[in-house]
Amino acid sequence: MILADDAPLFRGGVARLLADRGIEVTAEVGDATALLAAVRADPPDAVIVDIRMPPTHTTEGLDAARTLASEHPAIGVLVLSAHVEPHYALALVEPDAGGAGYLLKERVTDVEELTDALRRVAAGGVVVDPSVVARLVGRARVRNPLDTLSDRERDVLAVMAEGRSNAGIGDRLHLSEKTVEAYARSAFTKLGLHAAPDDNRRVLAVLAYLRA
Amino acid sequence: MRRGEVLVAVTALLAGVGAAAALVRGGYEVPIDLVAPTLVLNLAVGWSFVGVGLVARRRRPASRTGLLMVVLGFAWLARFLVAVDTTPAFVVGVLLGSVSLSLFVHLLVTFPTGRTRTPGQRVLVLVAYVLSAPLDAVFLAIGASRGRGEGPPPNGLLITPRNGEFSPDPVDLVVQAVVVALCVSVLVSIWWRWRAAGVAERRALTPGLVGGTVVLATLLVERTAILLFLPPSAGVVLAWSAQVVLVVWPIALLLGLLRSRLDRSGVGRLVVDLGEGPAEPGRLQSVVARALHDPTAQVAYRLPATDAYVDAAGDPVDVSPRDDRAVAHLTRDGRPIAVLLHDPVLAGEPDLVEAVAAGAGLAVENERLHAEVRHQLREVRASRARLVEAADGARRRVERDLHDGAQQRLVAVGLALRLARTRLGAGSRDELDALLAEAGEELTGALAELRELARGIYPPLLTDEGLGPALISLAERASLPVVVRAVPAERPPEAVEQACYFVVSEALTNAAKHASATQVGVDVVSDGDGLRVEVLDDGVGGADADGSGLRGLADRVAAVGGRFEVSSPAGGGTRMTATLPCG
């Protein structure tokens, strides 16, 4: 994989953590241009990119992720961000694009979570940071349809919005896959959502629903 | 002249002729050398009151003074009925004999309005009327037939001093004492009024009151003379001189009523005064005050687009009418541009106020522009000071948040790591594990706090993605339901975008903190070449537009040349509207 961040110390730390877990970092770069060049030179399975990079330190990482999604849909892109902003997360994950993820930068300290997210985007999945989902789920609403859900159904929906499959949700909530399926179905019915043909579309549908 | 006025004038002429006939041919025996002066003086007094009264009534229809003068004139002439040698005429003549003096007291006490305003005035007027016809009727009933056929016609309040021997009885003395008391009370009453009057009112009062005082003082001396058993000849002289003054007194009253006519000539002077001399703030006001002879007169200028008024220096002025002050609106091309606050007595002279307003014309518009600039400058200074203060406050808060939040946590991390290191040799694995886990949690907390702090200082989403996403993000993190209804897609200039964002942000904070609202709506719409931001909650209302938060918002909006309004009726929710020009 390739790691793009303008702080060499950070790159070094993350690279070492990942190497410990058996993930090979093939290139470390400091900005978006270098990242795109490195990807073209030696396409990796996945890319970790910081949202803020030179020259403007705003959303270069996000723009690079979009470019990669259209040029190299097979490569999973994990964007690390300092902002809990659903807007950025949703701008990243698009239907029919390759694997994409939006994680808060501080998640790198939890190497389990980081490698899990990396593997999921590399496999074409979607990853949305739990803080972002929590913001959407916890948002104040006049008539809150989420109130009709049971606690379990809401938990399942939230973890689903993070981009996990039924099996993943089950692992996380210590439930069997079948139970997860049942909760998911009843939650969808209560909210009037339609079952999506694949996991990514399902995530997008849930996120769109929460955002509305 | 109107028909009614012609009728009154003709009647007065006829009444005068009748009075003359009664005097010359009637049952009175007037010494032959006194006939001519008596006739001339009495006709002059009667006609003077009727004629001048008619003029006063036409010029000042709102005042009763004119009417009272006309009635007084007729009452004066009617006294001569006593000289007609028939009993009914004699009776009527006696009864009307001193009504004119009651009317005189009424006029003097109530000038210039002709209406009693205090209980004291009412008592004086009532006593004056009781002393005339009713008391005369009593005397008539108990058979007093004096006065008939002797000397000049009665001209005192009650009793005519007879020529020759004079021996007043106790009843006469009591009545005279009451008359004297009345005269003294009237003098005191008008003195009080004159003292309490403002400069403008004094100018209206003075001629009438001075003339009336002379008449009354003469009367007083005359009556006191009777009380003091002075020879009646002295009283006759005084009575005659009182009549001389009474001839010109109506003119004095009219002058007081129509002061503005005379002051109109001063308006020309006003225009000249305005033309020369240095143009300094408040000059117009002092010139106008001089022209109106009202030193309390004040000119307040309207700020465009608001209903607020400021003085020449730009200070806000309350222009609501009060008891001690009347308000005249000055307009230009139909638009209100200023108000003239003046002594209410001038309200009786609208033509003077209008003339002064017209004379001031261009100068008012000119000074209004100056006042507006001064007011803006004042606002700008105040808002600059508040912005500096707000910035300092914000820096202090950031410093405190860093100190109390993130920094504390990082210290805790350092401590935990240090402890872990010392335990490396001695401690158990579990202990190390717990310490490191604690350090990790503290770090996570510190990071979250830093993230929120940074976002609070400046929202990156706003610059990156514009108003729409930034406002939606605000709505998502608000503690109460917020609906962002509309946001224009095209991005306004950065300063406007930021002002708009902070208006919504502060309004939401306000709604969450103070309004007890259950829902907030946010609308941003293109408004001509600008943006209009509206935040409406369904809370308790009563927001204080001068509170520090909203004041800061108003400053923020004013800084980009916008306008900020808060409408927050108690119980009716709060609506904040900012209009931000994009040009």
PDB file of C-alpha atoms in Angstrom, chain B residues 327-421:
ATOM      1  CA  VAL B 327     -43.460  67.338  17.952  1.00  0.00           C
ATOM      2  CA  ALA B 328     -43.601  68.820  14.460  1.00  0.00           C
ATOM      3  CA  HIS B 329     -42.497  66.645  11.538  1.00  0.00           C
ATOM      4  CA  LEU B 330     -40.375  68.162   8.823  1.00  0.00           C
ATOM      5  CA  THR B 331     -40.582  66.501   5.430  1.00  0.00           C
ATOM      6  CA  ARG B 332     -38.805  66.827   2.149  1.00  0.00           C
ATOM      7  CA  ASP B 333     -40.375  65.474  -1.033  1.00  0.00           C
ATOM      8  CA  GLY B 334     -42.907  63.746   1.182  1.00  0.00           C
ATOM      9  CA  ARG B 335     -40.267  61.893   3.174  1.00  0.00           C
ATOM     10  CA  PRO B 336     -39.860  62.627   6.870  1.00  0.00           C
ATOM     11  CA  ILE B 337     -36.360  63.964   7.399  1.00  0.00           C
ATOM     12  CA  ALA B 338     -36.463  65.490  10.845  1.00  0.00           C
ATOM     13  CA  VAL B 339     -38.645  66.483  13.733  1.00  0.00           C
ATOM     14  CA  LEU B 340     -38.834  69.736  15.608  1.00  0.00           C
ATOM     15  CA  LEU B 341     -39.431  69.271  19.333  1.00  0.00           C
ATOM     16  CA  HIS B 342     -40.831  72.447  20.841  1.00  0.00           C
ATOM     17  CA  ASP B 343     -42.819  73.956  23.685  1.00  0.00           C
ATOM     18  CA  PRO B 344     -46.436  72.727  23.413  1.00  0.00           C
ATOM     19  CA  VAL B 345     -47.645  76.346  23.525  1.00  0.00           C
ATOM     20  CA  LEU B 346     -46.258  76.738  20.004  1.00  0.00           C
ATOM     21  CA  ALA B 347     -48.629  74.016  18.838  1.00  0.00           C
ATOM     22  CA  GLY B 348     -51.234  76.782  18.950  1.00  0.00           C
ATOM     23  CA  GLU B 349     -49.206  78.587  16.325  1.00  0.00           C
ATOM     24  CA  PRO B 350     -48.771  76.034  13.554  1.00  0.00           C
ATOM     25  CA  ASP B 351     -48.129  78.710  10.953  1.00  0.00           C
ATOM     26  CA  LEU B 352     -45.069  79.938  12.842  1.00  0.00           C
ATOM     27  CA  VAL B 353     -43.672  76.425  13.224  1.00  0.00           C
ATOM     28  CA  GLU B 354     -44.357  75.752   9.543  1.00  0.00           C
ATOM     29  CA  ALA B 355     -42.723  78.979   8.489  1.00  0.00           C
ATOM     30  CA  VAL B 356     -39.628  78.204  10.550  1.00  0.00           C
ATOM     31  CA  ALA B 357     -39.553  74.655   9.181  1.00  0.00           C
ATOM     32  CA  ALA B 358     -39.811  75.931   5.615  1.00  0.00           C
ATOM     33  CA  GLY B 359     -37.146  78.554   6.297  1.00  0.00           C
ATOM     34  CA  ALA B 360     -34.833  75.922   7.699  1.00  0.00           C
ATOM     35  CA  GLY B 361     -35.527  73.639   4.673  1.00  0.00           C
ATOM     36  CA  LEU B 362     -32.246  72.938   2.942  1.00  0.00           C
ATOM     37  CA  ALA B 363     -30.245  73.494   6.085  1.00  0.00           C
ATOM     38  CA  VAL B 364     -32.203  70.688   7.757  1.00  0.00           C
ATOM     39  CA  GLU B 365     -31.416  68.257   4.962  1.00  0.00           C
ATOM     40  CA  ASN B 366     -27.801  69.326   5.051  1.00  0.00           C
ATOM     41  CA  GLU B 367     -27.476  68.976   8.788  1.00  0.00           C
ATOM     42  CA  ARG B 368     -29.391  65.693   8.684  1.00  0.00           C
ATOM     43  CA  LEU B 369     -26.696  64.273   6.409  1.00  0.00           C
ATOM     44  CA  HIS B 370     -24.050  65.508   8.813  1.00  0.00           C
ATOM     45  CA  ALA B 371     -25.901  64.008  11.759  1.00  0.00           C
ATOM     46  CA  GLU B 372     -26.216  60.721   9.893  1.00  0.00           C
ATOM     47  CA  VAL B 373     -22.499  60.637   9.227  1.00  0.00           C
ATOM     48  CA  ARG B 374     -21.722  61.475  12.838  1.00  0.00           C
ATOM     49  CA  HIS B 375     -24.092  58.814  14.013  1.00  0.00           C
ATOM     50  CA  GLN B 376     -22.482  56.246  11.727  1.00  0.00           C
ATOM     51  CA  LEU B 377     -19.057  57.272  12.898  1.00  0.00           C
ATOM     52  CA  ARG B 378     -20.180  56.869  16.488  1.00  0.00           C
ATOM     53  CA  GLU B 379     -21.620  53.435  15.701  1.00  0.00           C
ATOM     54  CA  VAL B 380     -18.445  52.441  13.906  1.00  0.00           C
ATOM     55  CA  ARG B 381     -16.306  53.532  16.838  1.00  0.00           C
ATOM     56  CA  ALA B 382     -18.479  51.681  19.287  1.00  0.00           C
ATOM     57  CA  SER B 383     -18.597  48.582  17.136  1.00  0.00           C
ATOM     58  CA  ARG B 384     -14.838  48.661  16.610  1.00  0.00           C
ATOM     59  CA  ALA B 385     -14.354  48.773  20.347  1.00  0.00           C
ATOM     60  CA  ARG B 386     -16.763  45.886  20.764  1.00  0.00           C
ATOM     61  CA  LEU B 387     -15.040  43.870  18.038  1.00  0.00           C
ATOM     62  CA  VAL B 388     -11.691  44.321  19.746  1.00  0.00           C
ATOM     63  CA  GLU B 389     -13.308  43.339  23.012  1.00  0.00           C
ATOM     64  CA  ALA B 390     -14.964  40.305  21.435  1.00  0.00           C
ATOM     65  CA  ALA B 391     -11.693  39.232  19.819  1.00  0.00           C
ATOM     66  CA  ASP B 392      -9.889  39.569  23.141  1.00  0.00           C
ATOM     67  CA  GLY B 393     -12.653  37.607  24.815  1.00  0.00           C
ATOM     68  CA  ALA B 394     -12.407  34.867  22.205  1.00  0.00           C
ATOM     69  CA  ARG B 395      -8.649  34.654  22.632  1.00  0.00           C
ATOM     70  CA  ARG B 396      -9.066  34.398  26.379  1.00  0.00           C
ATOM     71  CA  ARG B 397     -11.567  31.584  25.925  1.00  0.00           C
ATOM     72  CA  VAL B 398      -9.254  29.697  23.559  1.00  0.00           C
ATOM     73  CA  GLU B 399      -6.409  30.106  26.024  1.00  0.00           C
ATOM     74  CA  ARG B 400      -8.608  28.826  28.868  1.00  0.00           C
ATOM     75  CA  ASP B 401      -9.933  25.900  26.860  1.00  0.00           C
ATOM     76  CA  LEU B 402      -6.417  24.875  25.872  1.00  0.00           C
ATOM     77  CA  HIS B 403      -5.224  25.245  29.412  1.00  0.00           C
ATOM     78  CA  ASP B 404      -8.065  23.491  31.188  1.00  0.00           C
ATOM     79  CA  GLY B 405      -8.788  20.888  28.531  1.00  0.00           C
ATOM     80  CA  ALA B 406      -6.222  19.553  26.112  1.00  0.00           C
ATOM     81  CA  GLN B 407      -3.202  20.698  28.102  1.00  0.00           C
ATOM     82  CA  GLN B 408      -4.409  19.019  31.304  1.00  0.00           C
ATOM     83  CA  ARG B 409      -5.020  15.789  29.457  1.00  0.00           C
ATOM     84  CA  LEU B 410      -1.612  15.861  27.816  1.00  0.00           C
ATOM     85  CA  VAL B 411      -0.042  16.378  31.244  1.00  0.00           C
ATOM     86  CA  ALA B 412      -1.978  13.348  32.437  1.00  0.00           C
ATOM     87  CA  VAL B 413      -0.625  11.365  29.473  1.00  0.00           C
ATOM     88  CA  GLY B 414       2.897  12.436  30.297  1.00  0.00           C
ATOM     89  CA  LEU B 415       2.411  11.397  33.897  1.00  0.00           C
ATOM     90  CA  ALA B 416       1.000   8.014  32.938  1.00  0.00           C
ATOM     91  CA  LEU B 417       3.877   7.375  30.539  1.00  0.00           C
ATOM     92  CA  ARG B 418       6.408   8.408  33.138  1.00  0.00           C
ATOM     93  CA  LEU B 419       4.796   6.081  35.666  1.00  0.00           C
ATOM     94  CA  ALA B 420       4.727   3.269  33.120  1.00  0.00           C
ATOM     95  CA  ARG B 421       8.417   3.751  32.511  1.00  0.00           C
TER      96      ARG B 421
END
